[in-house]
């Protein structure tokens, strides 16, 4: 299917001279099954990305689109879903591995530019109410606006050795703070935090905290596990449940919070560049953070296109949170009052 070509300079391929477009691959020439097996997504989804990103990917020059947006997107999807710049991947679309790398960089930045378009909390009252009802339907936990957790993604050691990226396992990583809804749609994703930071420290500094404490959601809360401290807008499990109501609360909390753990597994299964099976992300922390965020954007777009969040197979290379859950109970009396009222009203 691939046509052998001479390997050209990647800048020439991407930005070109003259007005030729050096397309090596046509979507209409292959089956949907081939696209899914090789690039992870069906034709309709890829065509949507071409429409969404085409103008941006053609932006570097007025003279040429030497590698078309379509081919750049296929190259990036091939990397995101396989985790490597395999020679056969470049051969399939007729470009070198160096050009593959440049295509991934271009598509990644184009997706990151659109992150706020696809990853955000709902703002209209009807959608917020629907969000709460969907969560309530899972395990009877009321008022939930999202579930929050952190996950580590392994990266190569920065050139200037920086211990801030070394996590508790002694590996270099980024600690990524994410929130999702009951379907696994991401509502917030902060992918840039150094791996040495504990989950509670990440949340303390995160834009998410500022958003909840200063802007919204006075009538609901997020659910977080024991690696976080209880807040008025963040309900955590009780460390030592004693009454039947407290046990019911913890069970409902755990069943609801499990959604984000399943979401993490699905993202890693779909985007193998994040799952560790091909090694660490071979980029700087900043570029690695952008690749993770780009995959988060694609995850949400895939849900919009009906690609079921739970349909992807599992993977054995999952980096979970580094926390050991040694936190003490929050001393925030107002947060304790909110949780106690929740216990009495809904679980007693």
mmCIF file with all atom_site columns, N, CA and C in Angstrom, residues 18-41:
data_model
loop_
_atom_site.group_PDB
_atom_site.id
_atom_site.type_symbol
_atom_site.label_atom_id
_atom_site.label_alt_id
_atom_site.label_comp_id
_atom_site.label_asym_id
_atom_site.label_entity_id
_atom_site.label_seq_id
_atom_site.pdbx_PDB_ins_code
_atom_site.Cartn_x
_atom_site.Cartn_y
_atom_site.Cartn_z
_atom_site.occupancy
_atom_site.B_iso_or_equiv
_atom_site.pdbx_formal_charge
_atom_site.auth_seq_id
_atom_site.auth_comp_id
_atom_site.auth_asym_id
_atom_site.auth_atom_id
_atom_site.pdbx_PDB_model_num
ATOM 1  N N  . UNK A 1 18 ? 7.495   26.439 -3.616 1.00 0.00 ? 18 UNK A N  1
ATOM 2  C CA . UNK A 1 18 ? 6.549   26.352 -4.715 1.00 0.00 ? 18 UNK A CA 1
ATOM 3  C C  . UNK A 1 18 ? 5.149   26.093 -4.227 1.00 0.00 ? 18 UNK A C  1
ATOM 4  N N  . UNK A 1 19 ? 4.361   25.388 -5.024 1.00 0.00 ? 19 UNK A N  1
ATOM 5  C CA . UNK A 1 19 ? 2.946   25.215 -4.705 1.00 0.00 ? 19 UNK A CA 1
ATOM 6  C C  . UNK A 1 19 ? 2.508   23.755 -4.707 1.00 0.00 ? 19 UNK A C  1
ATOM 7  N N  . UNK A 1 20 ? 3.454   22.820 -4.667 1.00 0.00 ? 20 UNK A N  1
ATOM 8  C CA . UNK A 1 20 ? 3.058   21.415 -4.687 1.00 0.00 ? 20 UNK A CA 1
ATOM 9  C C  . UNK A 1 20 ? 2.620   20.957 -3.300 1.00 0.00 ? 20 UNK A C  1
ATOM 10 N N  . UNK A 1 21 ? 1.682   20.023 -3.264 1.00 0.00 ? 21 UNK A N  1
ATOM 11 C CA . UNK A 1 21 ? 1.306   19.353 -2.038 1.00 0.00 ? 21 UNK A CA 1
ATOM 12 C C  . UNK A 1 21 ? 1.743   17.904 -2.159 1.00 0.00 ? 21 UNK A C  1
ATOM 13 N N  . UNK A 1 22 ? 2.641   17.471 -1.276 1.00 0.00 ? 22 UNK A N  1
ATOM 14 C CA . UNK A 1 22 ? 3.241   16.148 -1.402 1.00 0.00 ? 22 UNK A CA 1
ATOM 15 C C  . UNK A 1 22 ? 2.442   15.121 -0.609 1.00 0.00 ? 22 UNK A C  1
ATOM 16 N N  . UNK A 1 23 ? 1.234   14.791 -1.039 1.00 0.00 ? 23 UNK A N  1
ATOM 17 C CA . UNK A 1 23 ? 0.412   13.805 -0.365 1.00 0.00 ? 23 UNK A CA 1
ATOM 18 C C  . UNK A 1 23 ? 0.860   12.398 -0.743 1.00 0.00 ? 23 UNK A C  1
ATOM 19 N N  . UNK A 1 24 ? 1.002   11.546 0.252  1.00 0.00 ? 24 UNK A N  1
ATOM 20 C CA . UNK A 1 24 ? 1.420   10.166 0.024  1.00 0.00 ? 24 UNK A CA 1
ATOM 21 C C  . UNK A 1 24 ? 0.298   9.184  0.315  1.00 0.00 ? 24 UNK A C  1
ATOM 22 N N  . UNK A 1 25 ? -0.788  9.650  0.887  1.00 0.00 ? 25 UNK A N  1
ATOM 23 C CA . UNK A 1 25 ? -1.780  8.750  1.445  1.00 0.00 ? 25 UNK A CA 1
ATOM 24 C C  . UNK A 1 25 ? -3.159  9.381  1.280  1.00 0.00 ? 25 UNK A C  1
ATOM 25 N N  . UNK A 1 26 ? -4.132  8.602  0.883  1.00 0.00 ? 26 UNK A N  1
ATOM 26 C CA . UNK A 1 26 ? -5.484  9.110  0.706  1.00 0.00 ? 26 UNK A CA 1
ATOM 27 C C  . UNK A 1 26 ? -6.441  8.288  1.555  1.00 0.00 ? 26 UNK A C  1
ATOM 28 N N  . UNK A 1 27 ? -7.252  8.969  2.354  1.00 0.00 ? 27 UNK A N  1
ATOM 29 C CA . UNK A 1 27 ? -8.201  8.269  3.207  1.00 0.00 ? 27 UNK A CA 1
ATOM 30 C C  . UNK A 1 27 ? -9.137  7.375  2.406  1.00 0.00 ? 27 UNK A C  1
ATOM 31 N N  . UNK A 1 28 ? -9.522  7.848  1.234  1.00 0.00 ? 28 UNK A N  1
ATOM 32 C CA . UNK A 1 28 ? -10.488 7.083  0.443  1.00 0.00 ? 28 UNK A CA 1
ATOM 33 C C  . UNK A 1 28 ? -9.901  5.801  -0.126 1.00 0.00 ? 28 UNK A C  1
ATOM 34 N N  . UNK A 1 29 ? -8.588  5.641  -0.038 1.00 0.00 ? 29 UNK A N  1
ATOM 35 C CA . UNK A 1 29 ? -7.953  4.454  -0.606 1.00 0.00 ? 29 UNK A CA 1
ATOM 36 C C  . UNK A 1 29 ? -7.927  3.266  0.349  1.00 0.00 ? 29 UNK A C  1
ATOM 37 N N  . UNK A 1 30 ? -8.310  3.469  1.617  1.00 0.00 ? 30 UNK A N  1
ATOM 38 C CA . UNK A 1 30 ? -8.207  2.394  2.601  1.00 0.00 ? 30 UNK A CA 1
ATOM 39 C C  . UNK A 1 30 ? -9.546  2.208  3.318  1.00 0.00 ? 30 UNK A C  1
ATOM 40 N N  . UNK A 1 31 ? -9.687  1.073  3.982  1.00 0.00 ? 31 UNK A N  1
ATOM 41 C CA . UNK A 1 31 ? -10.929 0.755  4.680  1.00 0.00 ? 31 UNK A CA 1
ATOM 42 C C  . UNK A 1 31 ? -10.965 1.403  6.055  1.00 0.00 ? 31 UNK A C  1
ATOM 43 N N  . UNK A 1 32 ? -12.165 1.498  6.608  1.00 0.00 ? 32 UNK A N  1
ATOM 44 C CA . UNK A 1 32 ? -12.327 1.995  7.970  1.00 0.00 ? 32 UNK A CA 1
ATOM 45 C C  . UNK A 1 32 ? -11.598 1.091  8.959  1.00 0.00 ? 32 UNK A C  1
ATOM 46 N N  . UNK A 1 33 ? -11.656 -0.218 8.700  1.00 0.00 ? 33 UNK A N  1
ATOM 47 C CA . UNK A 1 33 ? -10.995 -1.170 9.591  1.00 0.00 ? 33 UNK A CA 1
ATOM 48 C C  . UNK A 1 33 ? -9.497  -0.909 9.642  1.00 0.00 ? 33 UNK A C  1
ATOM 49 N N  . UNK A 1 34 ? -8.905  -0.594 8.494  1.00 0.00 ? 34 UNK A N  1
ATOM 50 C CA . UNK A 1 34 ? -7.474  -0.299 8.456  1.00 0.00 ? 34 UNK A CA 1
ATOM 51 C C  . UNK A 1 34 ? -7.167  0.959  9.253  1.00 0.00 ? 34 UNK A C  1
ATOM 52 N N  . UNK A 1 35 ? -7.990  1.992  9.096  1.00 0.00 ? 35 UNK A N  1
ATOM 53 C CA . UNK A 1 35 ? -7.754  3.236  9.816  1.00 0.00 ? 35 UNK A CA 1
ATOM 54 C C  . UNK A 1 35 ? -7.823  3.019  11.324 1.00 0.00 ? 35 UNK A C  1
ATOM 55 N N  . UNK A 1 36 ? -8.807  2.257  11.784 1.00 0.00 ? 36 UNK A N  1
ATOM 56 C CA . UNK A 1 36 ? -8.950  2.000  13.219 1.00 0.00 ? 36 UNK A CA 1
ATOM 57 C C  . UNK A 1 36 ? -7.765  1.187  13.736 1.00 0.00 ? 36 UNK A C  1
ATOM 58 N N  . UNK A 1 37 ? -7.355  0.165  13.005 1.00 0.00 ? 37 UNK A N  1
ATOM 59 C CA . UNK A 1 37 ? -6.267  -0.693 13.472 1.00 0.00 ? 37 UNK A CA 1
ATOM 60 C C  . UNK A 1 37 ? -4.922  0.018  13.444 1.00 0.00 ? 37 UNK A C  1
ATOM 61 N N  . UNK A 1 38 ? -4.730  0.944  12.510 1.00 0.00 ? 38 UNK A N  1
ATOM 62 C CA . UNK A 1 38 ? -3.432  1.609  12.359 1.00 0.00 ? 38 UNK A CA 1
ATOM 63 C C  . UNK A 1 38 ? -3.361  2.939  13.097 1.00 0.00 ? 38 UNK A C  1
ATOM 64 N N  . UNK A 1 39 ? -4.448  3.702  13.069 1.00 0.00 ? 39 UNK A N  1
ATOM 65 C CA . UNK A 1 39 ? -4.426  5.046  13.646 1.00 0.00 ? 39 UNK A CA 1
ATOM 66 C C  . UNK A 1 39 ? -5.375  5.206  14.831 1.00 0.00 ? 39 UNK A C  1
ATOM 67 N N  . UNK A 1 40 ? -6.144  4.178  15.155 1.00 0.00 ? 40 UNK A N  1
ATOM 68 C CA . UNK A 1 40 ? -6.953  4.193  16.358 1.00 0.00 ? 40 UNK A CA 1
ATOM 69 C C  . UNK A 1 40 ? -8.334  4.789  16.226 1.00 0.00 ? 40 UNK A C  1
ATOM 70 N N  . UNK A 1 41 ? -8.666  5.366  15.062 1.00 0.00 ? 41 UNK A N  1
ATOM 71 C CA . UNK A 1 41 ? -9.940  6.056  14.911 1.00 0.00 ? 41 UNK A CA 1
ATOM 72 C C  . UNK A 1 41 ? -10.518 5.828  13.512 1.00 0.00 ? 41 UNK A C  1
#
